[in-house]
Amino acid sequence: MNRLLESPIDTARAKSRLFIFLSLLCLLPVLLNTLLIVPIYASLESNVLYQGSVTSVIIKYLQDFFDLCAFSSSYALLIFSALLLEKKQNATVAIFYSLTFVLQIPLKILINALIYGSLGNDLEIVMDAVYLSVYFALQMLQLLAVYIITSIDAGKFKLYAASLDDPKIKSRIEEKKILPFPKLIDWNNPLQRSAIKMSALILAIKLITRIINDISYGAPESLGEVLIMVVYYLSDVIYGAVAYFIAIFVISRFYDSVKKKNGAEAPLSSDSN
């Protein structure tokens, strides 16, 4: 597989760098959201002067962006490790991601208690626990779907890469490097193909959630409401596209940080810029 890379990967370094990237790009955004952004948004929405204001909307989109960073970055590292690292590293990403969102459950309950002054009555506590558990279950289903997608794509490409050892096949096929990315979007690149499928999955979940909310809200009653709906659906499409570009960026930066450079130690951040 290393022959399909510009430079081979230092697998020993990749193990430690994996935790650094996951901590910065998954755990940190989740903590910022839970401990800072969500309380600020709740405070704004509880104030009549700021309900639905531009500031409140910006904070809400910032919250969505941090969530998207946590999802896309984790999935990008999952895609990378499935194809180019050992199975242990692939499992490490999935476990780290899962534990991050497990940690989010008690933190959210604690923050709600601080915001509203108490945990609430027994019914409210149960409702909060059920809501957070359902949210966590959905995150795990999303993770499972991406895990399956990446495993299938990685498995197929590994078979293809192994076939290149056959002189008869190798003579008919031009070996193309998969990293660094030769093009911004390339369906034939297994890493980018998995990233495209991952972003499509995130977009589909967004759109399904939006449609369910619109059905429960009711049909639009004016041109203004129709235009607002169109803007929201376009924002969902952008959300899915951004997920892809975040994943591509993370894969590229992680590769830069773990590839061997003339036998020297690779820096944490690429110095190619």
PDB file of N, CA, C and O in Angstrom, residues 9 18 32 55-57 73 82 137 159-160 166 172 180 190 197 206 214 221 236 240:
ATOM      1  N   ILE A   9       4.108   5.670   5.536  1.00  0.00           N
ATOM      2  CA  ILE A   9       3.616   6.143   6.835  1.00  0.00           C
ATOM      3  C   ILE A   9       4.448   5.543   7.958  1.00  0.00           C
ATOM      4  O   ILE A   9       4.770   4.359   7.934  1.00  0.00           O
ATOM      5  N   LEU A  18      -2.709   9.993  16.378  1.00  0.00           N
ATOM      6  CA  LEU A  18      -4.140   9.727  16.280  1.00  0.00           C
ATOM      7  C   LEU A  18      -4.872  10.279  17.500  1.00  0.00           C
ATOM      8  O   LEU A  18      -5.930  10.912  17.379  1.00  0.00           O
ATOM      9  N   LEU A  32     -16.420  22.220  23.955  1.00  0.00           N
ATOM     10  CA  LEU A  32     -16.745  23.638  23.742  1.00  0.00           C
ATOM     11  C   LEU A  32     -18.243  23.821  23.540  1.00  0.00           C
ATOM     12  O   LEU A  32     -18.841  24.764  24.080  1.00  0.00           O
ATOM     13  N   THR A  55     -27.675  37.357  16.603  1.00  0.00           N
ATOM     14  CA  THR A  55     -26.680  36.794  17.514  1.00  0.00           C
ATOM     15  C   THR A  55     -27.034  35.358  17.886  1.00  0.00           C
ATOM     16  O   THR A  55     -26.184  34.463  17.877  1.00  0.00           O
ATOM     17  N   SER A  56     -28.307  35.143  18.190  1.00  0.00           N
ATOM     18  CA  SER A  56     -28.767  33.810  18.562  1.00  0.00           C
ATOM     19  C   SER A  56     -28.609  32.824  17.402  1.00  0.00           C
ATOM     20  O   SER A  56     -28.182  31.681  17.596  1.00  0.00           O
ATOM     21  N   VAL A  57     -28.932  33.274  16.195  1.00  0.00           N
ATOM     22  CA  VAL A  57     -28.810  32.418  15.011  1.00  0.00           C
ATOM     23  C   VAL A  57     -27.344  32.068  14.754  1.00  0.00           C
ATOM     24  O   VAL A  57     -27.006  30.918  14.438  1.00  0.00           O
ATOM     25  N   SER A  73     -14.328  15.062  11.406  1.00  0.00           N
ATOM     26  CA  SER A  73     -12.925  14.788  11.729  1.00  0.00           C
ATOM     27  C   SER A  73     -12.751  13.340  12.194  1.00  0.00           C
ATOM     28  O   SER A  73     -11.808  12.652  11.784  1.00  0.00           O
ATOM     29  N   ALA A  82      -8.810   2.885   8.474  1.00  0.00           N
ATOM     30  CA  ALA A  82      -9.349   1.656   7.887  1.00  0.00           C
ATOM     31  C   ALA A  82      -8.526   1.204   6.693  1.00  0.00           C
ATOM     32  O   ALA A  82      -8.331   0.002   6.478  1.00  0.00           O
ATOM     33  N   ALA A 137     -27.729   7.171  20.904  1.00  0.00           N
ATOM     34  CA  ALA A 137     -27.976   5.998  20.063  1.00  0.00           C
ATOM     35  C   ALA A 137     -27.908   6.368  18.578  1.00  0.00           C
ATOM     36  O   ALA A 137     -27.357   5.617  17.766  1.00  0.00           O
ATOM     37  N   LEU A 159      -7.827  -5.252  -1.901  1.00  0.00           N
ATOM     38  CA  LEU A 159      -7.785  -6.345  -2.873  1.00  0.00           C
ATOM     39  C   LEU A 159      -7.228  -5.856  -4.206  1.00  0.00           C
ATOM     40  O   LEU A 159      -6.434  -6.537  -4.855  1.00  0.00           O
ATOM     41  N   TYR A 160      -7.653  -4.653  -4.584  1.00  0.00           N
ATOM     42  CA  TYR A 160      -7.147  -4.064  -5.825  1.00  0.00           C
ATOM     43  C   TYR A 160      -5.644  -3.816  -5.725  1.00  0.00           C
ATOM     44  O   TYR A 160      -4.880  -4.143  -6.659  1.00  0.00           O
ATOM     45  N   ASP A 166       0.517  -8.728  -9.266  1.00  0.00           N
ATOM     46  CA  ASP A 166       0.498  -9.645 -10.414  1.00  0.00           C
ATOM     47  C   ASP A 166       1.077  -8.914 -11.630  1.00  0.00           C
ATOM     48  O   ASP A 166       0.514  -7.912 -12.080  1.00  0.00           O
ATOM     49  N   ARG A 172      -0.826  -3.600 -17.205  1.00  0.00           N
ATOM     50  CA  ARG A 172      -1.963  -2.976 -17.896  1.00  0.00           C
ATOM     51  C   ARG A 172      -2.536  -1.793 -17.134  1.00  0.00           C
ATOM     52  O   ARG A 172      -3.370  -1.065 -17.667  1.00  0.00           O
ATOM     53  N   PRO A 180      -0.533  12.477  -1.574  1.00  0.00           N
ATOM     54  CA  PRO A 180      -1.557  13.505  -1.361  1.00  0.00           C
ATOM     55  C   PRO A 180      -2.610  13.488  -2.466  1.00  0.00           C
ATOM     56  O   PRO A 180      -2.352  12.962  -3.551  1.00  0.00           O
ATOM     57  N   PRO A 190     -10.022   5.872  -3.089  1.00  0.00           N
ATOM     58  CA  PRO A 190     -10.833   5.215  -2.055  1.00  0.00           C
ATOM     59  C   PRO A 190     -11.087   6.082  -0.828  1.00  0.00           C
ATOM     60  O   PRO A 190     -12.160   5.998  -0.216  1.00  0.00           O
ATOM     61  N   LYS A 197     -19.263   9.449   0.484  1.00  0.00           N
ATOM     62  CA  LYS A 197     -20.374   8.664   1.034  1.00  0.00           C
ATOM     63  C   LYS A 197     -20.701   9.127   2.455  1.00  0.00           C
ATOM     64  O   LYS A 197     -21.875   9.194   2.839  1.00  0.00           O
ATOM     65  N   LYS A 206     -29.604  14.969   7.891  1.00  0.00           N
ATOM     66  CA  LYS A 206     -30.046  16.350   8.052  1.00  0.00           C
ATOM     67  C   LYS A 206     -31.378  16.586   7.339  1.00  0.00           C
ATOM     68  O   LYS A 206     -32.301  17.200   7.889  1.00  0.00           O
ATOM     69  N   ASP A 214     -40.614  19.761   9.350  1.00  0.00           N
ATOM     70  CA  ASP A 214     -41.529  20.540   8.513  1.00  0.00           C
ATOM     71  C   ASP A 214     -42.922  19.917   8.491  1.00  0.00           C
ATOM     72  O   ASP A 214     -43.935  20.634   8.481  1.00  0.00           O
ATOM     73  N   GLU A 221     -47.475  28.823   4.777  1.00  0.00           N
ATOM     74  CA  GLU A 221     -48.702  29.564   4.501  1.00  0.00           C
ATOM     75  C   GLU A 221     -48.445  30.857   3.742  1.00  0.00           C
ATOM     76  O   GLU A 221     -49.373  31.597   3.447  1.00  0.00           O
ATOM     77  N   ASP A 236     -28.646  22.886   4.594  1.00  0.00           N
ATOM     78  CA  ASP A 236     -28.377  21.468   4.856  1.00  0.00           C
ATOM     79  C   ASP A 236     -27.442  20.889   3.798  1.00  0.00           C
ATOM     80  O   ASP A 236     -26.549  20.089   4.116  1.00  0.00           O
ATOM     81  N   GLY A 240     -23.633  19.302   4.326  1.00  0.00           N
ATOM     82  CA  GLY A 240     -23.075  18.054   3.825  1.00  0.00           C
ATOM     83  C   GLY A 240     -21.790  18.279   3.044  1.00  0.00           C
ATOM     84  O   GLY A 240     -20.833  17.507   3.165  1.00  0.00           O
TER      85      GLY A 240
END
